[in-house]
């Protein structure tokens, strides 16, 4: 005899079937039946979920992102209708840009009230559709199991991304027979394209005949779990590689073929060598404008091979000579099997003079200053050395993001959580909370600026309640530092509303019962970092850094990718 259950109960059972363990959320009127059902799944012997009560719905989405990025699982958040749902949309857009699998479940007014401008009604499906992989309104309890299974299948398969489910209140309360559903395919949706053997052979031939190959490693390697396949590919053909911002932990920082970070604020040598290589192999990356510089002159001398699971990325920004469409966990070994063992020592050694120049002009002054106020780079370096490449880096957006991404060390996969495509200030703190639940056995270090920190500072309440062990390093320069640098570059040093009056962070930390320390003097930095890392649970380390520190090197927009400034020109 079939069980009769409510739509809310069907949702709980469907989430259990998908293997969900952690939910981030915030209750409200239109989602109350779901939260009532959730009550029984978070307590006692029948406990199935941990529910993390955030302090703002946008934080629920970002926390789900952080959870997904470090765990490889789908992140889940549940919120109410109207503003509760729209508050998550920044996180949805962020997840779409960065290919992060999350499922956002939102309450909605009853179907009878749809279209009447009822209290806290919004056309969520219409609003979410352009910024999600799929958005759907569940109007009947009978459709819950199918919709949830389909949502998770779409979110995690192929190129991952966010899915939004809109759940009217009457469908939450009405009943149906419980019939579990497992969706394993969707008509017209082919998440894993079949490899074209001719393209694989063409790519291998180009690489075999290359004298100056260069690989660009993107987040697709992380998402596809193709770390070992990447190593076999690079090492067999002796190909130097550089990583995009989101792909930084796809290749260990200490690997001899790793030449650093690509892009506007990346490493000098791979940006220069992009304009000198004869074959460029892009793996799971999308040729962002922050990587290519001036696209009309980008790598014109090279044959370009593009490996990507999403056919829409092929030729979108940079014209490709050979496109290998498919999962890089399959395409990389297919190409590797056809490669000849090569030695490109002379080519690889040619990177070294540019690396040394960057070390002398940029890195040494940044990481090892002897006088003046603390610098962001030296703070990052102190934490990186203390954590020995084992920690997860989460950062916010701005100077703190670029300094920490450049100078942190990545020896393990899935070790960076950052807002790449959308550049969302306020992302860092809630994403770090999510990361502590997604990787509970790893140290999670959050680097944030004073601007981004205050955009989600209410989430210190979530940290307080959960004792989430986020090690927060606040790089406080009393500026919106990245915007200030661009004002210096383009607007004759007119700092229009970028200098900030900040609160007393020690008192704020005390109010949330979070241990706190401040680093002002260089001589105290190492001890303060040790104190932070030795403290169980969360910790806020405020670092008083130079007010008007510039981030270098930099490829100014409109220039070729190799025309990097190693010194401030403004």
XYZ file of C-alpha atoms in Angstrom:
570
model
C 0.000 0.000 0.000
C 1.400 3.364 -1.027
C 2.153 6.011 1.584
C 0.319 9.312 1.426
C 2.609 12.220 2.223
C 2.578 15.993 1.938
C 4.554 17.825 -0.709
C 6.898 19.035 2.034
C 7.516 15.483 3.233
C 8.090 14.401 -0.355
C 10.742 17.111 -0.619
C 12.521 15.840 2.498
C 12.525 12.251 1.203
C 13.748 13.385 -2.200
C 16.650 15.278 -0.622
C 17.562 12.185 1.385
C 17.557 10.159 -1.842
C 19.989 12.656 -3.374
C 22.420 12.165 -0.503
C 22.022 15.668 0.922
C 23.550 16.074 4.378
C 23.744 19.854 4.853
C 21.177 22.552 4.077
C 21.663 26.308 4.410
C 18.507 28.288 4.856
C 16.243 30.915 6.353
C 12.534 30.346 7.110
C 9.565 32.545 6.214
C 5.836 32.483 5.654
C 5.657 30.819 2.235
C 8.130 28.058 3.131
C 6.872 27.235 6.629
C 5.379 23.822 5.732
C 8.788 22.753 4.400
C 10.560 23.955 7.534
C 8.003 22.114 9.662
C 8.825 18.907 7.796
C 12.545 19.724 8.077
C 12.182 19.928 11.863
C 11.737 16.159 12.107
C 14.731 15.463 9.819
C 17.200 17.484 11.877
C 16.591 15.985 15.320
C 16.720 12.750 17.247
C 17.471 9.267 16.008
C 15.935 9.967 12.616
C 18.222 12.919 11.921
C 19.153 13.148 8.231
C 20.272 16.758 7.750
C 22.214 19.533 9.381
C 20.378 22.789 8.788
C 22.549 25.905 9.026
C 20.545 29.032 9.817
C 22.225 31.928 7.989
C 21.468 35.570 8.741
C 20.641 36.623 5.161
C 19.339 34.615 2.213
C 22.155 35.737 -0.102
C 24.520 34.124 2.393
C 22.575 30.858 2.100
C 23.354 30.703 -1.613
C 27.015 31.649 -1.149
C 27.393 29.115 1.678
C 25.934 26.447 -0.602
C 28.507 27.488 -3.210
C 31.373 27.181 -0.740
C 30.117 23.767 0.334
C 29.877 22.579 -3.266
C 33.260 23.898 -4.351
C 35.269 22.076 -1.680
C 33.185 18.889 -1.436
C 32.316 18.245 -5.078
C 28.697 17.668 -4.025
C 25.643 19.776 -4.785
C 25.065 22.622 -2.334
C 21.491 23.164 -1.126
C 19.658 26.135 0.335
C 16.003 26.668 1.270
C 14.418 30.115 1.624
C 11.023 31.748 1.498
C 9.269 33.631 -1.309
C 9.548 37.232 -2.475
C 12.617 38.947 -1.003
C 13.832 35.669 0.440
C 14.009 34.224 -3.055
C 15.342 37.340 -4.781
C 18.053 37.710 -2.159
C 19.506 34.400 -3.335
C 19.735 35.481 -6.964
C 23.178 37.050 -6.622
C 24.382 33.652 -5.452
C 22.565 31.965 -8.324
C 24.216 34.281 -10.865
C 27.578 33.765 -9.173
C 27.173 29.979 -9.334
C 26.185 30.181 -13.000
C 29.261 32.202 -13.936
C 31.586 29.886 -12.003
C 29.883 26.556 -12.859
C 29.023 25.717 -9.248
C 26.336 23.054 -8.629
C 23.714 24.334 -6.192
C 19.984 23.764 -5.834
C 17.983 26.705 -4.453
C 14.512 25.808 -3.164
C 12.197 28.771 -2.616
C 8.738 29.135 -1.194
C 6.036 30.749 -3.294
C 2.476 31.985 -2.772
C -0.265 29.444 -3.430
C -1.066 28.758 -7.069
C -4.500 30.352 -6.716
C -2.799 33.647 -5.830
C -0.224 33.610 -8.611
C -0.413 36.697 -10.797
C -2.361 38.740 -8.229
C 0.634 40.590 -6.748
C 0.028 38.714 -3.524
C 2.154 39.457 -0.476
C 5.762 38.400 -1.190
C 4.955 37.111 -4.663
C 7.563 37.381 -7.404
C 7.895 35.630 -10.777
C 10.935 33.699 -9.615
C 11.084 31.284 -12.546
C 11.044 34.172 -14.997
C 13.680 36.109 -13.097
C 15.963 33.110 -12.484
C 15.785 31.546 -15.931
C 18.547 33.610 -17.599
C 20.998 33.046 -14.717
C 20.441 29.346 -13.953
C 20.777 26.019 -15.728
C 17.117 25.293 -15.017
C 14.311 26.971 -13.096
C 10.976 25.291 -12.450
C 7.807 25.804 -10.451
C 6.487 22.723 -8.624
C 2.704 23.202 -8.702
C 1.630 19.728 -7.547
C 2.943 17.502 -4.757
C 2.978 14.605 -7.259
C 5.762 16.411 -9.152
C 8.112 16.936 -6.208
C 10.141 13.721 -6.494
C 10.597 14.138 -10.252
C 11.483 17.841 -10.030
C 14.036 17.365 -7.257
C 15.755 14.443 -8.968
C 15.840 16.346 -12.256
C 17.193 19.427 -10.490
C 20.103 17.534 -8.950
C 20.840 15.696 -12.195
C 21.016 18.971 -14.138
C 22.981 20.788 -11.425
C 25.733 18.192 -11.103
C 26.024 16.797 -14.639
C 28.063 18.105 -17.549
C 29.132 21.655 -16.904
C 27.693 22.109 -13.391
C 25.538 25.030 -12.385
C 22.652 26.316 -10.286
C 19.030 25.142 -10.417
C 16.111 27.042 -8.867
C 12.921 25.313 -7.696
C 9.894 27.503 -6.965
C 7.514 25.703 -4.556
C 4.019 27.193 -4.043
C 2.671 26.849 -0.520
C -0.404 24.806 -1.431
C 1.789 22.219 -3.186
C 3.842 21.978 -0.003
C 0.707 21.200 2.035
C -1.314 19.033 -0.345
C -0.784 15.262 -0.344
C 0.130 12.596 -2.843
C 1.296 9.000 -3.018
C 5.014 8.750 -2.332
C 6.822 7.405 -5.390
C 10.586 7.944 -5.440
C 11.972 9.016 -8.811
C 15.472 8.849 -10.269
C 16.105 11.065 -13.283
C 19.141 9.944 -15.274
C 18.514 11.722 -18.568
C 16.678 14.696 -19.974
C 15.511 14.878 -23.574
C 17.630 17.270 -25.659
C 20.154 17.687 -22.810
C 23.466 15.938 -23.481
C 25.801 16.805 -20.623
C 28.661 14.580 -21.783
C 29.291 14.970 -25.522
C 30.796 12.021 -27.332
C 34.453 12.556 -28.171
C 35.287 13.242 -31.798
C 38.226 10.952 -32.563
C 39.287 13.107 -35.480
C 39.544 16.138 -33.197
C 41.517 14.107 -30.644
C 43.968 13.014 -33.340
C 44.285 16.541 -34.708
C 45.043 17.884 -31.231
C 47.640 15.182 -30.607
C 49.321 15.884 -33.935
C 49.631 19.582 -33.186
C 51.102 18.868 -29.756
C 53.512 16.247 -31.093
C 54.864 18.734 -33.622
C 54.997 21.664 -31.214
C 58.295 23.177 -30.164
C 56.841 25.701 -27.710
C 53.588 24.282 -26.268
C 51.771 25.944 -23.366
C 48.788 24.587 -21.416
C 46.188 26.822 -19.789
C 44.516 24.962 -16.925
C 41.014 25.976 -15.863
C 38.469 24.934 -13.271
C 37.137 22.300 -15.661
C 39.953 20.041 -14.473
C 38.701 20.387 -10.885
C 35.064 19.942 -11.846
C 35.859 16.869 -13.945
C 38.125 15.346 -11.301
C 40.833 15.102 -13.961
C 43.840 15.992 -11.796
C 45.732 12.761 -12.472
C 44.843 12.858 -16.152
C 46.223 16.403 -16.356
C 49.507 15.357 -14.766
C 49.960 12.427 -17.152
C 49.244 14.704 -20.106
C 51.655 17.463 -19.055
C 54.463 15.167 -17.934
C 54.417 12.912 -20.980
C 54.705 15.804 -23.429
C 56.746 18.007 -21.033
C 54.365 20.951 -21.382
C 54.602 24.004 -19.098
C 51.268 25.104 -17.693
C 49.614 28.071 -16.035
C 46.290 28.205 -14.210
C 43.279 30.470 -14.281
C 42.069 31.995 -11.019
C 39.457 29.270 -10.507
C 41.855 26.550 -11.621
C 44.724 27.397 -9.260
C 44.464 24.217 -7.193
C 43.981 21.938 -10.204
C 47.791 21.665 -10.421
C 49.974 21.624 -7.321
C 51.786 24.910 -6.725
C 55.115 23.124 -6.342
C 54.939 21.124 -9.582
C 57.922 22.080 -11.774
C 55.684 22.518 -14.834
C 53.394 24.968 -13.022
C 54.353 28.473 -14.125
C 51.788 30.346 -12.057
C 48.552 32.225 -12.526
C 47.219 33.605 -15.781
C 45.617 36.917 -16.427
C 45.466 40.594 -15.570
C 47.183 40.176 -12.189
C 48.755 36.813 -12.890
C 52.360 35.718 -13.220
C 54.606 37.548 -15.651
C 56.235 34.603 -17.420
C 53.155 32.667 -18.639
C 51.514 35.868 -19.840
C 54.604 36.733 -21.873
C 54.969 33.183 -23.150
C 51.329 33.110 -24.264
C 52.462 35.463 -27.026
C 55.455 33.256 -27.922
C 54.117 29.690 -27.805
C 53.390 27.837 -31.031
C 50.610 25.619 -29.643
C 48.255 26.785 -26.903
C 46.174 24.082 -25.163
C 43.235 25.482 -23.171
C 41.783 22.885 -20.780
C 38.445 23.552 -19.106
C 38.672 27.332 -19.274
C 36.639 29.928 -21.118
C 39.139 32.576 -22.278
C 37.806 35.229 -19.925
C 38.666 38.836 -20.733
C 40.735 38.871 -17.528
C 42.920 36.131 -19.055
C 43.209 37.257 -22.666
C 43.887 40.978 -22.401
C 43.289 42.475 -25.846
C 41.535 39.584 -27.658
C 42.340 40.741 -31.191
C 46.062 40.222 -30.565
C 45.847 37.251 -28.215
C 48.215 34.355 -29.126
C 47.904 35.074 -32.825
C 51.130 33.195 -33.531
C 49.824 29.963 -31.976
C 47.639 27.094 -33.029
C 44.923 26.939 -30.394
C 43.439 23.710 -29.033
C 40.412 24.081 -26.793
C 39.196 21.244 -24.542
C 35.826 22.014 -22.994
C 32.668 20.165 -22.025
C 30.475 23.061 -23.123
C 30.299 23.498 -26.891
C 29.028 27.047 -26.395
C 32.474 28.089 -25.148
C 34.193 27.052 -28.374
C 35.087 30.113 -30.493
C 33.037 32.340 -28.188
C 35.943 34.604 -27.243
C 39.020 33.221 -29.001
C 39.046 31.437 -32.359
C 40.079 27.796 -32.007
C 42.036 25.686 -34.492
C 41.069 22.346 -32.933
C 38.109 21.908 -30.574
C 37.853 18.774 -28.456
C 34.386 18.907 -26.930
C 33.870 16.583 -23.983
C 34.646 15.833 -20.367
C 38.359 16.501 -19.824
C 38.563 13.341 -17.710
C 37.948 11.524 -21.003
C 39.515 13.884 -23.546
C 42.858 14.341 -21.767
C 43.750 10.626 -21.616
C 42.481 10.135 -25.179
C 44.972 12.744 -26.368
C 47.733 11.549 -24.020
C 47.624 8.050 -25.502
C 48.570 9.527 -28.874
C 51.372 11.765 -27.610
C 55.049 11.093 -28.023
C 57.330 11.457 -25.025
C 58.950 14.870 -25.425
C 61.554 17.105 -23.823
C 61.002 20.860 -23.963
C 63.758 21.917 -21.548
C 64.970 24.873 -23.609
C 61.425 26.237 -23.949
C 60.634 25.669 -20.282
C 63.891 27.296 -19.188
C 62.998 30.387 -21.198
C 60.294 31.187 -18.619
C 62.909 31.645 -15.890
C 64.273 35.126 -16.710
C 60.752 36.546 -16.613
C 60.034 34.778 -13.334
C 63.217 36.167 -11.818
C 62.362 39.669 -13.014
C 58.948 39.425 -11.344
C 60.559 38.110 -8.161
C 62.946 41.043 -7.972
C 60.533 43.813 -8.955
C 57.263 42.573 -7.438
C 57.403 39.496 -5.233
C 60.352 40.249 -2.935
C 59.177 43.793 -2.129
C 55.651 42.472 -1.544
C 56.406 39.388 0.551
C 59.548 40.489 2.377
C 59.438 44.228 3.123
C 61.759 45.519 5.816
C 60.069 48.775 6.728
C 56.754 50.574 6.565
C 53.302 49.185 7.318
C 52.266 45.587 6.777
C 51.589 44.580 3.177
C 48.843 42.262 2.001
C 51.259 39.891 0.292
C 53.389 39.343 3.369
C 50.292 38.556 5.454
C 49.150 35.998 2.870
C 52.648 34.539 2.735
C 52.782 34.176 6.520
C 49.503 32.219 6.562
C 50.491 30.156 3.515
C 53.774 29.125 5.123
C 52.082 28.293 8.421
C 49.423 26.116 6.760
C 52.003 24.426 4.466
C 49.765 24.304 1.413
C 47.171 22.109 3.125
C 44.472 24.701 3.835
C 41.477 25.815 1.804
C 41.672 29.411 0.635
C 38.413 31.352 0.530
C 38.520 35.017 -0.354
C 36.282 37.954 -1.027
C 36.641 40.289 -4.009
C 39.137 43.082 -4.527
C 42.817 43.453 -3.689
C 42.463 40.815 -0.969
C 41.287 38.337 -3.600
C 44.181 38.844 -5.984
C 46.920 39.043 -3.343
C 45.694 35.925 -1.558
C 45.114 33.959 -4.762
C 48.586 34.848 -6.072
C 50.555 34.059 -2.934
C 48.684 31.219 -1.242
C 49.970 27.675 -1.842
C 47.869 24.813 -3.207
C 49.091 21.265 -2.676
C 45.645 19.634 -2.615
C 42.758 19.728 -5.054
C 39.635 21.847 -4.468
C 41.596 24.297 -2.351
C 40.386 27.670 -3.652
C 36.901 29.140 -3.304
C 36.565 32.527 -4.959
C 34.030 34.538 -6.928
C 35.584 34.620 -10.384
C 33.105 35.525 -13.088
C 30.675 37.711 -11.160
C 33.186 39.210 -8.703
C 30.761 39.306 -5.788
C 31.778 41.408 -2.799
C 30.359 39.825 0.342
C 30.909 36.325 -1.081
C 33.830 35.378 1.143
C 32.426 35.109 4.654
C 29.349 32.942 3.874
C 31.301 30.865 1.324
C 33.897 30.144 4.009
C 31.145 28.990 6.371
C 29.917 26.614 3.695
C 33.455 25.378 3.081
C 33.865 24.371 6.739
C 30.871 22.045 6.355
C 31.974 20.772 2.946
C 35.523 20.015 4.130
C 35.215 19.596 7.918
C 38.676 18.059 8.276
C 40.545 20.905 6.582
C 41.602 24.346 7.777
C 39.571 27.050 6.036
C 41.296 30.438 5.739
C 39.235 33.430 4.653
C 41.014 36.506 3.333
C 38.744 39.514 3.103
C 38.953 43.249 2.819
C 37.139 45.657 5.079
C 34.651 46.504 2.312
C 33.584 42.962 1.436
C 33.634 41.882 5.084
C 31.038 44.480 5.994
C 28.785 43.393 3.124
C 28.120 40.101 4.939
C 29.271 40.865 8.475
C 25.948 39.636 9.849
C 27.127 36.085 9.113
C 29.350 36.319 12.174
C 26.073 35.336 13.866
C 26.053 32.098 11.878
C 29.681 31.466 12.831
C 28.869 32.167 16.474
C 25.932 29.757 16.514
C 27.641 26.975 14.595
C 31.162 27.549 15.936
C 32.179 27.245 12.300
C 35.985 27.145 12.411
C 36.648 29.881 9.853
C 40.061 31.512 10.241
C 39.222 35.064 9.142
C 42.112 37.258 8.042
C 40.816 40.796 7.628
C 43.170 42.882 5.469
C 42.084 46.298 6.675
C 43.356 49.226 4.590
C 40.390 51.545 5.199
C 39.763 51.631 1.460
C 37.872 49.934 -1.295
C 41.372 49.188 -2.463
C 40.832 47.741 -5.914
C 38.519 50.566 -6.990
C 40.976 53.055 -5.493
C 43.789 51.605 -7.654
C 41.670 52.004 -10.780
C 40.816 55.566 -9.737
C 44.555 56.246 -9.560
C 45.019 54.669 -12.989
C 42.146 56.310 -14.883
C 40.779 59.185 -12.788
C 43.857 61.178 -11.734
C 43.853 59.883 -8.149
C 40.378 61.208 -7.393
C 39.271 58.808 -4.675
C 35.541 59.242 -5.036
C 33.904 57.449 -2.077
C 36.470 54.666 -1.794
C 38.009 55.626 1.562
C 36.096 53.968 4.399
C 35.383 54.691 8.047
C 35.464 51.298 9.738
C 33.975 49.999 12.979
C 35.913 48.662 15.957
C 36.296 45.064 14.822
C 37.562 43.852 18.178
C 34.314 44.929 19.834
C 32.298 43.304 17.047
C 34.197 40.037 17.465
C 33.678 40.232 21.213
C 29.946 40.722 20.687
C 29.842 37.492 18.673
C 32.096 35.621 21.133
C 34.744 35.111 18.463
C 38.436 35.159 19.473
C 40.275 38.155 18.024
C 43.779 39.492 17.548
C 45.243 42.411 15.646
C 48.544 42.541 13.787
C 50.026 46.002 13.323
C 53.759 45.495 13.727
C 55.675 43.240 11.367
C 57.487 41.625 14.287
C 54.182 40.326 15.696
C 52.719 38.863 12.498
C 54.076 35.318 12.776
C 52.962 34.969 16.399
C 49.472 36.263 15.623
C 49.101 33.788 12.752
C 50.237 30.931 15.023
C 47.721 32.032 17.661
C 44.932 32.041 15.084
C 45.742 28.588 13.758
C 46.208 27.118 17.254
C 42.798 28.326 18.426
C 39.937 25.835 18.159
C 36.955 27.125 16.260
C 36.656 30.524 14.556
C 39.148 33.359 14.839
C 39.300 36.921 13.508
C 42.788 38.252 12.793
C 42.691 41.896 11.786
C 45.788 43.070 9.913
C 46.394 46.793 9.583
C 47.876 46.940 6.076
C 49.149 49.795 3.947
C 46.372 52.167 2.970
C 47.256 52.689 -0.695
C 49.021 49.496 -1.677
C 48.969 48.690 -5.395
C 48.480 45.241 -6.867
C 51.162 44.325 -9.382
C 51.887 43.084 -11.944
C 48.967 44.317 -13.996
C 47.900 44.128 -17.617
C 46.010 47.356 -18.165
C 42.783 46.828 -20.152
C 43.291 47.366 -23.866
C 46.852 46.066 -23.860
C 48.239 42.766 -25.040
C 48.383 40.105 -22.351
C 52.203 40.225 -22.276
C 52.348 44.012 -21.813
C 52.325 43.777 -18.045
C 53.295 46.617 -15.758
C 55.739 45.476 -13.068
C 55.787 48.944 -11.536
C 52.971 51.416 -10.960
C 52.512 53.713 -13.940
C 49.997 55.918 -12.183
